[in-house]
Coordinates of C-alpha atoms (C1' of nucleotides) in Angstrom, one line a residue:
Chain A
X20 CA -4.3 30.4 -3.1
X21 CA -5.1 28.0 -5.9
X22 CA -7.1 24.9 -5.5
X23 CA -5.6 21.7 -4.1
X24 CA -5.5 19.9 -7.4
X25 CA -3.3 22.6 -8.9
X26 CA -1.0 22.5 -5.9
X27 CA -0.6 18.8 -6.1
X28 CA -0.1 19.0 -9.8
X29 CA 2.6 21.6 -9.3
X30 CA 4.3 19.6 -6.6
X31 CA 4.4 16.4 -8.8
X32 CA 5.7 18.3 -11.7
X33 CA 8.4 19.9 -9.6
X34 CA 9.6 16.5 -8.5
X35 CA 9.4 15.3 -12.1
X36 CA 11.6 18.1 -13.2
X37 CA 14.4 16.5 -11.3
X38 CA 13.8 12.9 -12.3
X39 CA 12.6 11.4 -15.5
X40 CA 10.0 9.5 -13.6
X41 CA 8.7 9.4 -10.1
X42 CA 7.0 6.8 -8.0
X43 CA 4.6 7.9 -5.4
X44 CA 2.4 6.2 -2.8
X45 CA -1.1 7.5 -3.2
X46 CA -1.9 7.5 0.5
X47 CA 1.3 9.4 1.4
X48 CA 0.6 12.2 -1.0
X49 CA -2.9 12.4 0.2
X50 CA -1.7 12.6 3.8
X51 CA 0.9 15.2 2.8
X52 CA -1.7 17.4 1.2
X53 CA -4.5 16.6 3.6
X54 CA -6.9 15.3 1.0
X55 CA -8.7 12.1 0.3
X56 CA -6.7 9.5 -1.7
X57 CA -9.0 9.6 -4.7
X58 CA -8.1 13.2 -5.3
X59 CA -4.7 12.0 -6.3
X60 CA -6.5 9.9 -9.0
X61 CA -8.4 13.0 -10.0
X62 CA -5.2 15.0 -10.4
X63 CA -3.5 12.3 -12.4
X64 CA -6.5 11.7 -14.6
X65 CA -6.9 15.4 -15.5
X66 CA -3.3 16.6 -15.6
X67 CA -1.1 13.7 -16.3
X68 CA -2.7 12.3 -19.4
X69 CA -1.0 10.9 -22.4
X70 CA -2.1 13.9 -24.4
X71 CA -0.2 16.1 -22.0
X72 CA 2.9 13.9 -22.3
X73 CA 2.8 11.7 -19.3
X74 CA 2.6 7.9 -18.9
X75 CA 1.2 6.5 -15.7
X76 CA 1.5 3.0 -14.4
X77 CA 0.4 1.7 -11.0
X78 CA 0.3 -1.4 -8.9
X79 CA -2.1 -2.1 -6.0
X80 CA -1.5 -4.2 -2.9
X81 CA 1.5 -4.3 -0.6
X82 CA 4.3 -2.2 -2.0
X83 CA 1.9 -0.6 -4.4
X84 CA 2.8 2.6 -6.2
X85 CA 1.8 5.1 -8.9
X86 CA 4.5 5.8 -11.3
X87 CA 4.5 8.9 -13.5
X88 CA 6.9 9.3 -16.4
X89 CA 7.4 12.2 -18.7
X90 CA 7.4 11.1 -22.3
X91 CA 8.7 13.0 -25.2
X92 CA 6.1 14.3 -27.7
X93 CA 7.2 13.7 -31.2
X94 CA 7.2 16.2 -34.1
X95 CA 4.4 14.5 -35.9
X96 CA 1.8 15.2 -33.3
X97 CA -0.2 17.5 -35.5
X98 CA -0.5 15.0 -38.4
X99 CA -1.5 12.3 -36.0
X100 CA -4.1 14.5 -34.3
X101 CA -5.6 15.4 -37.7
X102 CA -5.9 11.7 -38.5
X103 CA -7.5 11.0 -35.2
X104 CA -10.1 13.6 -35.9
X105 CA -10.7 11.9 -39.3
X106 CA -11.4 8.6 -37.6
X107 CA -14.4 9.9 -35.7
X108 CA -16.6 7.4 -33.8
X109 CA -16.8 4.9 -36.6
X110 CA -14.7 3.9 -39.5
X111 CA -14.6 1.3 -42.3
X112 CA -11.7 -1.0 -42.9
X113 CA -11.0 0.7 -46.2
X114 CA -10.9 4.1 -44.7
X115 CA -8.7 2.9 -41.9
X116 CA -6.4 1.4 -44.5
X117 CA -6.0 4.8 -46.1
X118 CA -5.1 6.5 -42.9
X119 CA -2.6 3.9 -42.0
X120 CA -1.1 4.1 -45.5
X121 CA -0.8 7.8 -45.0
X122 CA 1.2 7.3 -41.8
X123 CA 3.5 4.9 -43.7
X124 CA 4.0 7.3 -46.6
X125 CA 4.8 10.1 -44.2
X126 CA 7.4 7.7 -42.5
X127 CA 5.7 8.0 -39.2
X128 CA 5.3 4.2 -38.9
X129 CA 7.3 1.3 -40.3
X130 CA 5.8 -1.2 -42.7
X131 CA 5.6 -3.7 -40.0
X132 CA 3.8 -1.4 -37.6
X133 CA 1.4 -0.7 -40.4
X134 CA 0.8 -4.4 -40.9
X135 CA 0.2 -4.9 -37.2
X136 CA -2.3 -2.1 -37.1
X137 CA -4.2 -3.6 -40.0
X138 CA -4.2 -6.9 -38.4
X139 CA -5.7 -5.4 -35.2
X140 CA -8.7 -3.9 -37.0
X141 CA -9.6 -6.2 -39.9
X142 CA -13.0 -7.6 -40.3
X143 CA -12.1 -11.2 -39.5
X144 CA -10.2 -10.2 -36.4
X145 CA -13.0 -8.2 -34.9
X146 CA -15.6 -10.8 -35.8
X147 CA -18.7 -8.8 -35.2
X148 CA -21.3 -7.3 -37.5
X149 CA -20.9 -4.1 -39.4
X150 CA -22.3 -1.2 -37.5
X151 CA -20.5 -2.3 -34.3
X152 CA -17.3 -3.4 -36.0
X153 CA -16.8 0.1 -37.4
X154 CA -17.3 1.6 -33.9
X155 CA -14.9 -0.8 -32.3
X156 CA -12.4 -0.3 -35.1
X157 CA -12.5 3.4 -34.5
X158 CA -11.8 2.9 -30.8
X159 CA -8.8 0.7 -31.5
X160 CA -7.4 2.8 -34.2
X161 CA -7.6 6.0 -32.1
X162 CA -5.9 4.2 -29.3
X163 CA -3.1 3.1 -31.6
X164 CA -2.7 6.5 -33.2
X165 CA -2.5 8.2 -29.8
X166 CA 0.3 6.0 -28.8
X167 CA 2.4 7.1 -31.8
X168 CA 2.6 10.6 -30.4
X169 CA 5.2 9.9 -27.7
X170 CA 8.5 8.2 -27.3
X171 CA 9.9 6.1 -24.4
Chain B
X298 CA 11.0 -2.6 -5.2
X299 CA 9.7 -2.6 -1.7
X300 CA 7.7 -5.7 -1.1
X301 CA 9.2 -9.0 -0.2
X302 CA 7.8 -10.9 -3.2
X303 CA 9.5 -8.6 -5.6
X304 CA 12.8 -9.0 -3.7
X305 CA 12.5 -12.8 -3.8
X306 CA 11.6 -12.7 -7.4
X307 CA 14.6 -10.5 -8.2
X308 CA 16.9 -12.8 -6.2
X309 CA 15.7 -15.9 -8.0
X310 CA 16.0 -14.3 -11.4
X311 CA 19.5 -13.1 -10.5
X312 CA 20.5 -16.7 -9.7
X313 CA 18.8 -17.9 -12.8
X314 CA 20.7 -15.5 -15.0
X315 CA 23.8 -17.5 -14.2
X316 CA 22.4 -20.9 -14.6
X317 CA 19.9 -22.2 -16.9
X318 CA 17.9 -23.7 -14.1
X319 CA 18.1 -23.6 -10.3
X320 CA 17.0 -25.8 -7.5
X321 CA 16.0 -24.3 -4.3
X322 CA 14.8 -25.6 -0.9
X323 CA 11.6 -23.8 -0.1
X324 CA 12.4 -23.6 3.6
X325 CA 15.9 -22.3 3.1
X326 CA 14.7 -19.4 0.9
X327 CA 11.9 -18.6 3.4
X328 CA 14.5 -18.5 6.2
X329 CA 16.8 -16.4 4.2
X330 CA 14.2 -13.8 3.5
X331 CA 12.4 -14.2 6.9
X332 CA 9.1 -15.1 5.5
X333 CA 6.7 -18.0 5.7
X334 CA 7.4 -20.9 3.3
X335 CA 4.1 -20.5 1.5
X336 CA 5.2 -17.1 0.3
X337 CA 7.7 -18.9 -1.9
X338 CA 4.8 -20.6 -3.5
X339 CA 3.1 -17.3 -3.9
X340 CA 6.2 -15.8 -5.7
X341 CA 6.5 -18.8 -8.0
X342 CA 2.8 -18.9 -8.8
X343 CA 2.7 -15.2 -9.7
X344 CA 6.1 -14.6 -11.2
X345 CA 7.4 -17.8 -12.7
X346 CA 4.5 -18.9 -14.8
X347 CA 4.6 -20.6 -18.2
X348 CA 3.3 -17.4 -19.7
X349 CA 6.4 -15.7 -18.4
X350 CA 8.6 -18.4 -19.8
X351 CA 9.4 -20.5 -16.8
X352 CA 8.9 -24.2 -16.0
X353 CA 8.7 -25.3 -12.4
X354 CA 9.0 -28.8 -11.0
X355 CA 9.2 -29.9 -7.4
X356 CA 9.4 -32.8 -5.1
X357 CA 8.3 -33.2 -1.5
X358 CA 9.8 -35.3 1.2
X359 CA 13.4 -35.7 2.2
X360 CA 15.7 -34.2 -0.3
X361 CA 12.8 -32.3 -1.7
X362 CA 13.3 -29.2 -3.9
X363 CA 11.7 -26.7 -6.2
X364 CA 13.3 -26.5 -9.6
X365 CA 12.8 -23.4 -11.8
X366 CA 14.0 -23.4 -15.4
X367 CA 13.8 -20.7 -18.0
X368 CA 12.1 -22.2 -21.0
X369 CA 14.2 -22.1 -24.1
X370 CA 12.5 -22.2 -27.4
X371 CA 14.3 -22.5 -30.7
X372 CA 13.3 -19.8 -33.1
X373 CA 10.9 -16.9 -33.4
X374 CA 8.2 -18.8 -35.1
X375 CA 8.2 -21.4 -32.4
X376 CA 8.0 -18.9 -29.7
X377 CA 5.1 -17.1 -31.4
X378 CA 3.2 -20.3 -32.0
X379 CA 3.7 -21.2 -28.4
X380 CA 2.3 -17.9 -27.3
X381 CA -0.6 -18.1 -29.6
X382 CA -1.5 -21.4 -28.0
X383 CA -1.4 -19.7 -24.6
X384 CA -3.8 -17.1 -25.7
X385 CA -6.6 -19.6 -26.2
X386 CA -10.1 -18.2 -26.8
X387 CA -10.1 -15.6 -24.0
X388 CA -7.4 -13.7 -22.2
X389 CA -7.1 -11.0 -19.6
X390 CA -5.2 -7.8 -20.1
X391 CA -2.6 -8.8 -17.5
X392 CA -1.9 -12.1 -19.1
X393 CA -1.7 -10.5 -22.5
X394 CA 0.8 -8.1 -21.0
X395 CA 2.9 -10.9 -19.9
X396 CA 2.9 -12.5 -23.4
X397 CA 3.8 -9.2 -25.1
X398 CA 6.6 -8.6 -22.6
X399 CA 7.9 -12.0 -23.5
X400 CA 8.1 -11.1 -27.2
X401 CA 9.9 -7.9 -26.3
X402 CA 12.4 -9.7 -24.0
X403 CA 13.1 -12.2 -26.8
X404 CA 13.7 -9.3 -29.1
X405 CA 11.0 -10.4 -31.5
X406 CA 9.2 -7.0 -31.3
X407 CA 10.4 -3.5 -30.6
X408 CA 9.3 -1.5 -27.6
X409 CA 7.0 0.6 -29.8
X410 CA 5.4 -2.4 -31.3
X411 CA 4.7 -3.7 -27.9
X412 CA 3.2 -0.5 -26.8
X413 CA 1.0 -0.5 -29.9
X414 CA -0.1 -4.0 -29.2
X415 CA -1.0 -3.1 -25.6
X416 CA -2.9 0.0 -26.9
X417 CA -5.0 -2.2 -29.2
X418 CA -6.2 -4.5 -26.4
X419 CA -6.5 -2.5 -23.3
X420 CA -9.7 -2.3 -21.3
X421 CA -10.6 1.3 -22.2
X422 CA -9.9 0.7 -25.9
X423 CA -12.2 -2.3 -26.2
X424 CA -14.9 -0.6 -24.1
X425 CA -17.0 -3.6 -23.5
X426 CA -17.8 -5.7 -20.4
X427 CA -15.5 -8.4 -19.2
X428 CA -16.5 -11.8 -20.5
X429 CA -16.7 -10.4 -24.1
X430 CA -13.7 -8.1 -23.8
X431 CA -11.4 -11.1 -23.0
X432 CA -12.7 -13.0 -26.0
X433 CA -12.2 -10.1 -28.3
X434 CA -8.8 -9.4 -26.9
X435 CA -7.8 -13.0 -27.7
X436 CA -8.9 -12.6 -31.3
X437 CA -7.0 -9.4 -31.8
X438 CA -3.9 -10.6 -30.0
X439 CA -3.8 -13.8 -32.1
X440 CA -4.2 -11.8 -35.2
X441 CA -1.3 -9.6 -34.2
X442 CA 0.9 -12.5 -33.2
X443 CA 0.2 -14.3 -36.5
X444 CA 1.4 -11.3 -38.4
X445 CA 4.7 -11.5 -36.8
X446 CA 5.5 -14.8 -38.4
X447 CA 5.6 -13.4 -41.9
X448 CA 8.0 -10.9 -43.1
X449 CA 7.9 -9.1 -46.4
Chain C
dA250 C1' -28.5 30.6 -13.7
dT251 C1' -25.9 27.2 -15.7
dT252 C1' -22.0 24.6 -16.6
dT253 C1' -17.6 23.0 -15.4
dT254 C1' -14.3 21.7 -12.2
dT255 C1' -13.0 20.1 -7.8
dT256 C1' -13.7 17.6 -3.6
dT257 C1' -15.3 13.7 -1.1
dG258 C1' -16.2 9.1 0.5
dA259 C1' -18.3 4.7 0.0
dC260 C1' -17.6 0.8 -2.5
dT261 C1' -14.6 -2.1 -5.5
dA262 C1' -10.4 -4.4 -7.2
dA263 C1' -5.8 -6.0 -7.2
dT264 C1' -1.8 -7.7 -4.9
dA265 C1' 0.7 -9.4 -1.0
dC266 C1' 1.2 -12.0 3.3
dT267 C1' 0.1 -15.6 6.7
dG268 C1' -0.8 -19.9 8.9
dA269 C1' -3.4 -24.0 9.6
dC270 C1' -4.1 -28.0 7.2
dT271 C1' -2.9 -31.4 3.6
dA272 C1' 0.0 -34.3 0.5
dT273 C1' 4.1 -36.6 -0.9
dT274 C1' 8.5 -38.8 -0.4
dA275 C1' 12.4 -40.6 2.3
dT276 C1' 14.1 -42.7 6.3
dT277 C1' 13.9 -45.4 10.4
dA278 C1' 12.0 -48.9 13.4
dT279 C1' 9.7 -53.2 13.9
Chain D
dA196 C1' 8.1 -56.0 4.2
dT197 C1' 5.4 -52.9 6.7
dA198 C1' 4.4 -49.3 9.6
dA199 C1' 5.7 -45.2 11.8
dT200 C1' 8.1 -41.0 11.7
dA201 C1' 10.5 -37.2 9.7
dA202 C1' 11.2 -34.0 6.2
dT203 C1' 9.9 -31.9 2.8
dA204 C1' 6.4 -29.0 -0.5
dG205 C1' 1.3 -27.6 -1.8
dT206 C1' -3.3 -25.5 -1.0
dC207 C1' -6.6 -22.4 0.4
dA208 C1' -8.9 -19.2 2.6
dG209 C1' -8.6 -15.3 5.5
dT210 C1' -6.4 -10.8 6.5
dA211 C1' -3.7 -6.8 5.2
dT212 C1' -2.3 -3.3 2.1
dT213 C1' -2.4 -0.9 -1.4
dA214 C1' -4.9 1.7 -5.7
dG215 C1' -9.3 2.6 -8.8
dT216 C1' -14.1 3.9 -9.7
dC217 C1' -18.1 6.4 -9.6
dA218 C1' -21.5 9.5 -8.5
dA219 C1' -23.0 13.0 -5.4
dA220 C1' -22.0 17.4 -3.2
dA221 C1' -19.5 21.6 -3.2
dA222 C1' -17.1 25.3 -5.3
dA223 C1' -15.7 28.0 -9.1
dA224 C1' -16.2 29.8 -13.5
dT225 C1' -19.0 31.5 -17.2

DNA sequence: ATTTTTTTGACTAATACTGACTATTATTAT
DNA sequence: ATAATAATAGTCAGTATTAGTCAAAAAAAT
């Protein structure tokens, strides 16, 4: 007998194998598996991450839900992962520019997407002093790059 | 779509898809959906905001009404400028989400561009506490939107 | 023995629903 | 004309219904 998180994971994936996306009620699943509701969050946070190819959205309040969708990982995942490693925890605008250029040259992003990325991380936009701007820039850039890995 | 507010929203939008603007009687809609009249206000205040592209007018007293109109802007630049104005100096993630959705619905940006924009401004990405995150988010979003106005 | 993963629950946050009270406008009575 | 009444819509705060967070305890793996 595996642990409960694995069982819930398997159950959700089994349902997902039939539909492209599923909508669950956190409390219902928790009841079904006799666990506390927050364990559903644990399962989702550890097993249905974007890195593993899932997109999760939710809404609270009456009629609330958690929606899990399977996304298609693209071919360029390895290149992107390599670039994410290069970003590290801090990166200058110029180095970021190089990485974005690289994505454009490899035809992973369009010119317009590249321009948008640059707009998001330039010095004037971030409007803070240097050591912290580089850290923030790295966070934003990594988030942008991660999102390039999947489709839909 | 399980909760009443979503159902009422969908109904109103369906009627709006046929006419440019609609005029409803609050009590009639409340009767129709078996809810209290103030729920109609709730739906309007949460779903038919100016950020989402709607204009609402009303009149009380005999012959009173609530009029909902889909705002129509002329060209892309105008829409973008209007949205930049709405950003102001500080904006929550949810409000930003509405604005980006708006650009997508108006076919000014692709889905992937929208996803990238969201990735650049989400809470986890910015990784700072709330008052300052909203300010930073506004800076980034304005920079992104401004870039949409120029094509190469 | 130590580290990692899982489980738990108290607390927090977001969204939806309700009803009593208020505000405005139109109509009717004086 | 003015005042009273009827017919609307608005506000706000309280309750209900969800989901999220976080850190401690427990269990499992190393």
